[in-house]
PDB file of C-alpha atoms in Angstrom:
ATOM      1  CA  MET A  19       9.913  24.819   3.062  1.00 69.00           C
ATOM      2  CA  GLY A  20       8.275  22.797   0.775  1.00 81.00           C
ATOM      3  CA  MET A  21       8.409  18.911  -0.173  1.00 84.00           C
ATOM      4  CA  ASN A  22      11.156  17.777  -1.829  1.00 87.00           C
ATOM      5  CA  LYS A  23      11.006  14.122  -4.303  1.00 85.00           C
ATOM      6  CA  ASN A  24      11.862  11.848  -1.415  1.00 87.00           C
ATOM      7  CA  THR A  25       9.387  13.333   0.975  1.00 88.00           C
ATOM      8  CA  ILE A  26       6.737  12.697  -1.516  1.00 88.00           C
ATOM      9  CA  LEU A  27       7.777   9.216  -2.239  1.00 88.00           C
ATOM     10  CA  GLY A  28       7.524   8.375   1.479  1.00 89.00           C
ATOM     11  CA  TRP A  29       4.200   9.719   1.900  1.00 91.00           C
ATOM     12  CA  ALA A  30       2.999   8.086  -1.036  1.00 91.00           C
ATOM     13  CA  THR A  31       4.857   4.541   0.410  1.00 92.00           C
ATOM     14  CA  PHE A  32       3.223   5.299   3.739  1.00 94.00           C
ATOM     15  CA  ILE A  33      -0.344   6.188   2.401  1.00 95.00           C
ATOM     16  CA  MET A  34      -0.077   2.814  -0.334  1.00 95.00           C
ATOM     17  CA  ILE A  35       1.421   0.618   3.119  1.00 95.00           C
ATOM     18  CA  CYS A  36      -1.909   1.690   4.891  1.00 96.00           C
ATOM     19  CA  MET A  37      -4.714   1.142   1.953  1.00 96.00           C
ATOM     20  CA  GLY A  38      -2.697  -2.479   1.355  1.00 96.00           C
ATOM     21  CA  PHE A  39      -3.101  -3.427   5.132  1.00 96.00           C
ATOM     22  CA  LEU A  40      -6.947  -1.934   5.143  1.00 96.00           C
ATOM     23  CA  LEU A  41      -7.549  -4.029   1.893  1.00 94.00           C
ATOM     24  CA  ILE A  42      -6.155  -6.962   3.195  1.00 94.00           C
ATOM     25  CA  GLY A  43      -8.046  -6.542   6.808  1.00 94.00           C
ATOM     26  CA  LEU A  44     -11.409  -6.091   4.496  1.00 93.00           C
ATOM     27  CA  GLY A  45     -10.786  -9.400   2.410  1.00 92.00           C
ATOM     28  CA  VAL A  46      -9.717 -11.539   5.692  1.00 90.00           C
ATOM     29  CA  PHE A  47     -12.498  -9.731   8.608  1.00 91.00           C
ATOM     30  CA  LYS A  48     -15.541  -8.626   6.019  1.00 90.00           C
ATOM     31  CA  TYR A  49     -15.937 -10.396   3.208  1.00 88.00           C
ATOM     32  CA  ARG A  50     -15.435 -13.935   3.585  1.00 82.00           C
ATOM     33  CA  GLU A  51     -16.700 -15.195   0.065  1.00 87.00           C
ATOM     34  CA  VAL A  52     -14.613 -15.180  -3.251  1.00 89.00           C
ATOM     35  CA  SER A  53     -14.350 -11.217  -3.224  1.00 88.00           C
ATOM     36  CA  GLY A  54     -12.486 -11.821  -0.170  1.00 90.00           C
ATOM     37  CA  TRP A  55      -9.585 -13.071  -2.689  1.00 92.00           C
ATOM     38  CA  GLY A  56      -9.902 -10.583  -4.654  1.00 92.00           C
ATOM     39  CA  PHE A  57      -9.509  -7.640  -2.255  1.00 92.00           C
ATOM     40  CA  ALA A  58      -6.665  -9.325  -0.243  1.00 93.00           C
ATOM     41  CA  ALA A  59      -4.604  -9.588  -3.682  1.00 94.00           C
ATOM     42  CA  VAL A  60      -5.363  -6.233  -4.311  1.00 95.00           C
ATOM     43  CA  GLY A  61      -3.895  -5.401  -0.828  1.00 95.00           C
ATOM     44  CA  VAL A  62      -0.918  -7.316  -1.794  1.00 96.00           C
ATOM     45  CA  GLY A  63      -0.102  -5.459  -4.771  1.00 95.00           C
ATOM     46  CA  PHE A  64      -0.587  -2.222  -2.946  1.00 94.00           C
ATOM     47  CA  LEU A  65       2.064  -3.499  -0.597  1.00 95.00           C
ATOM     48  CA  ALA A  66       4.014  -4.494  -3.830  1.00 95.00           C
ATOM     49  CA  ASN A  67       4.156  -1.048  -5.114  1.00 94.00           C
ATOM     50  CA  ALA A  68       4.919   0.155  -1.445  1.00 92.00           C
ATOM     51  CA  TRP A  69       7.966  -1.624  -1.534  1.00 92.00           C
ATOM     52  CA  VAL A  70       9.067  -0.430  -4.781  1.00 92.00           C
ATOM     53  CA  PHE A  71       8.151   3.349  -4.325  1.00 87.00           C
ATOM     54  CA  ASN A  72      10.526   2.873  -0.745  1.00 87.00           C
ATOM     55  CA  ALA A  73      13.472   1.454  -3.028  1.00 89.00           C
ATOM     56  CA  LEU A  74      12.971   4.334  -5.075  1.00 85.00           C
ATOM     57  CA  LYS A  75      13.510   6.978  -2.727  1.00 81.00           C
ATOM     58  CA  GLY A  76      16.704   8.647  -3.186  1.00 77.00           C
ATOM     59  CA  ARG A  77      17.224   7.453  -6.467  1.00 76.00           C
ATOM     60  CA  VAL A  78      15.279   9.709  -8.523  1.00 70.00           C
TER      61      VAL A  78
END
């Protein structure tokens, strides 16, 4: 049984949520200088893209 489009979008959403939280965590806990703001901003961007992928499930 292969993966359909919705399954692939679901996995992509899950991976992007994990990466988003990981990057935000790096920005908050490891890099407390200016680079931490960049890590956190990119993490929020990953979460926004995951939200879009989740909204596309069932419509593509």
